[in-house]
């Protein structure tokens, strides 16, 4: 996706990804939203490092650290089983 402002594409991409993820096995709907933003950030930044996703994440968090910590908690959550989602 090539545009002049990739950040402007983030909400549209997020909305496109969200329905595909909602059918998964989730213990909390917030996990779906976090994963959708992580996938959006990864696709738009073309990087696999959470710190590069932050400019593309729309959040109420006041500091970038808050979003990055949210991603780290999601990635380290032992109750989520990526193999089931895959």
C-alpha positions as a LaTeX table, in Angstrom:
\begin{tabular}{lrrr}
\hline
Residue & $x$ (\AA) & $y$ (\AA) & $z$ (\AA) \\
\hline
Unk1 & 0.00 & 0.00 & 0.00 \\
Unk2 & 1.75 & 3.14 & $-1.18$ \\
Unk3 & 0.34 & 6.47 & $-0.10$ \\
Unk4 & 1.76 & 9.78 & 0.96 \\
Unk5 & 0.53 & 9.31 & 4.52 \\
Unk6 & 0.63 & 5.71 & 5.69 \\
Unk7 & $-0.64$ & 6.73 & 9.14 \\
Unk8 & $-3.89$ & 7.82 & 7.51 \\
Unk9 & $-4.30$ & 4.28 & 6.18 \\
Unk10 & $-3.96$ & 2.71 & 9.63 \\
Unk11 & $-7.62$ & 3.03 & 10.74 \\
Unk12 & $-8.89$ & 1.67 & 7.43 \\
Unk13 & $-6.49$ & $-1.26$ & 7.53 \\
Unk14 & $-7.38$ & $-1.92$ & 11.18 \\
Unk15 & $-11.09$ & $-2.01$ & 10.28 \\
Unk16 & $-10.35$ & $-4.41$ & 7.43 \\
Unk17 & $-8.29$ & $-6.77$ & 9.64 \\
Unk18 & $-10.61$ & $-6.79$ & 12.65 \\
Unk19 & $-13.42$ & $-8.98$ & 11.21 \\
Unk20 & $-10.91$ & $-11.66$ & 10.22 \\
Unk21 & $-9.53$ & $-11.88$ & 13.74 \\
Unk22 & $-12.82$ & $-11.78$ & 15.64 \\
Unk23 & $-13.62$ & $-15.38$ & 14.74 \\
Unk24 & $-10.67$ & $-16.64$ & 16.78 \\
Unk25 & $-10.73$ & $-18.20$ & 20.22 \\
Unk26 & $-10.45$ & $-15.20$ & 22.53 \\
Unk27 & $-10.79$ & $-14.96$ & 26.29 \\
Unk28 & $-11.21$ & $-11.18$ & 26.09 \\
Unk29 & $-12.28$ & $-8.89$ & 23.23 \\
Unk30 & $-9.41$ & $-6.51$ & 24.06 \\
Unk31 & $-6.99$ & $-9.19$ & 22.83 \\
Unk32 & $-8.58$ & $-8.97$ & 19.38 \\
Unk33 & $-8.18$ & $-5.19$ & 19.24 \\
Unk34 & $-4.57$ & $-5.35$ & 20.40 \\
Unk35 & $-3.72$ & $-7.99$ & 17.81 \\
Unk36 & $-5.46$ & $-6.00$ & 15.07 \\
Unk37 & $-3.36$ & $-2.93$ & 15.88 \\
Unk38 & $-0.21$ & $-5.05$ & 16.04 \\
Unk39 & $-0.90$ & $-6.53$ & 12.60 \\
Unk40 & $-1.74$ & $-3.07$ & 11.23 \\
Unk41 & 1.50 & $-1.62$ & 12.59 \\
Unk42 & 3.53 & $-4.54$ & 11.29 \\
Unk43 & 2.06 & $-4.31$ & 7.78 \\
Unk44 & 2.44 & $-0.54$ & 7.49 \\
Unk45 & 5.91 & $-0.35$ & 9.04 \\
Unk46 & 7.15 & $-3.49$ & 7.29 \\
Unk47 & 9.05 & $-4.36$ & 10.47 \\
Unk48 & 8.61 & $-7.10$ & 13.04 \\
Unk49 & 9.67 & $-4.95$ & 16.00 \\
Unk50 & 6.87 & $-3.46$ & 18.14 \\
Unk51 & 8.65 & $-0.12$ & 18.55 \\
Unk52 & 8.31 & 0.45 & 14.79 \\
Unk53 & 4.55 & $-0.17$ & 14.92 \\
Unk54 & 3.82 & 2.69 & 17.33 \\
Unk55 & 3.43 & 5.51 & 14.77 \\
Unk56 & 0.62 & 3.55 & 13.13 \\
Unk57 & $-1.32$ & 2.68 & 16.29 \\
Unk58 & $-4.24$ & 4.88 & 17.23 \\
Unk59 & $-4.71$ & 4.69 & 20.97 \\
Unk60 & $-5.78$ & 6.72 & 23.97 \\
Unk61 & $-2.39$ & 6.02 & 25.53 \\
Unk62 & $-0.57$ & 9.22 & 26.43 \\
Unk63 & 2.90 & 7.75 & 25.97 \\
Unk64 & 4.33 & 5.44 & 23.33 \\
Unk65 & 5.69 & 3.27 & 26.13 \\
Unk66 & 2.14 & 2.40 & 27.14 \\
Unk67 & 1.31 & 0.94 & 23.74 \\
Unk68 & 4.61 & $-0.87$ & 23.55 \\
Unk69 & 4.03 & $-2.40$ & 26.99 \\
Unk70 & 0.55 & $-3.48$ & 25.88 \\
Unk71 & 2.07 & $-5.29$ & 22.89 \\
Unk72 & 4.72 & $-6.94$ & 25.08 \\
Unk73 & 2.06 & $-8.12$ & 27.55 \\
Unk74 & 0.01 & $-9.56$ & 24.67 \\
Unk75 & 3.03 & $-11.35$ & 23.19 \\
Unk76 & 3.94 & $-12.78$ & 26.60 \\
Unk77 & 0.40 & $-13.81$ & 27.60 \\
Unk78 & 0.51 & $-17.52$ & 28.43 \\
Unk79 & $-3.28$ & $-17.82$ & 28.04 \\
Unk80 & $-3.12$ & $-17.02$ & 24.32 \\
Unk81 & $-2.13$ & $-19.93$ & 22.13 \\
Unk82 & $-0.92$ & $-18.78$ & 18.72 \\
Unk83 & $-0.99$ & $-22.32$ & 17.35 \\
Unk84 & $-4.79$ & $-22.45$ & 17.85 \\
Unk85 & $-5.19$ & $-19.14$ & 16.04 \\
Unk86 & $-2.97$ & $-20.22$ & 13.19 \\
\hline
\end{tabular}
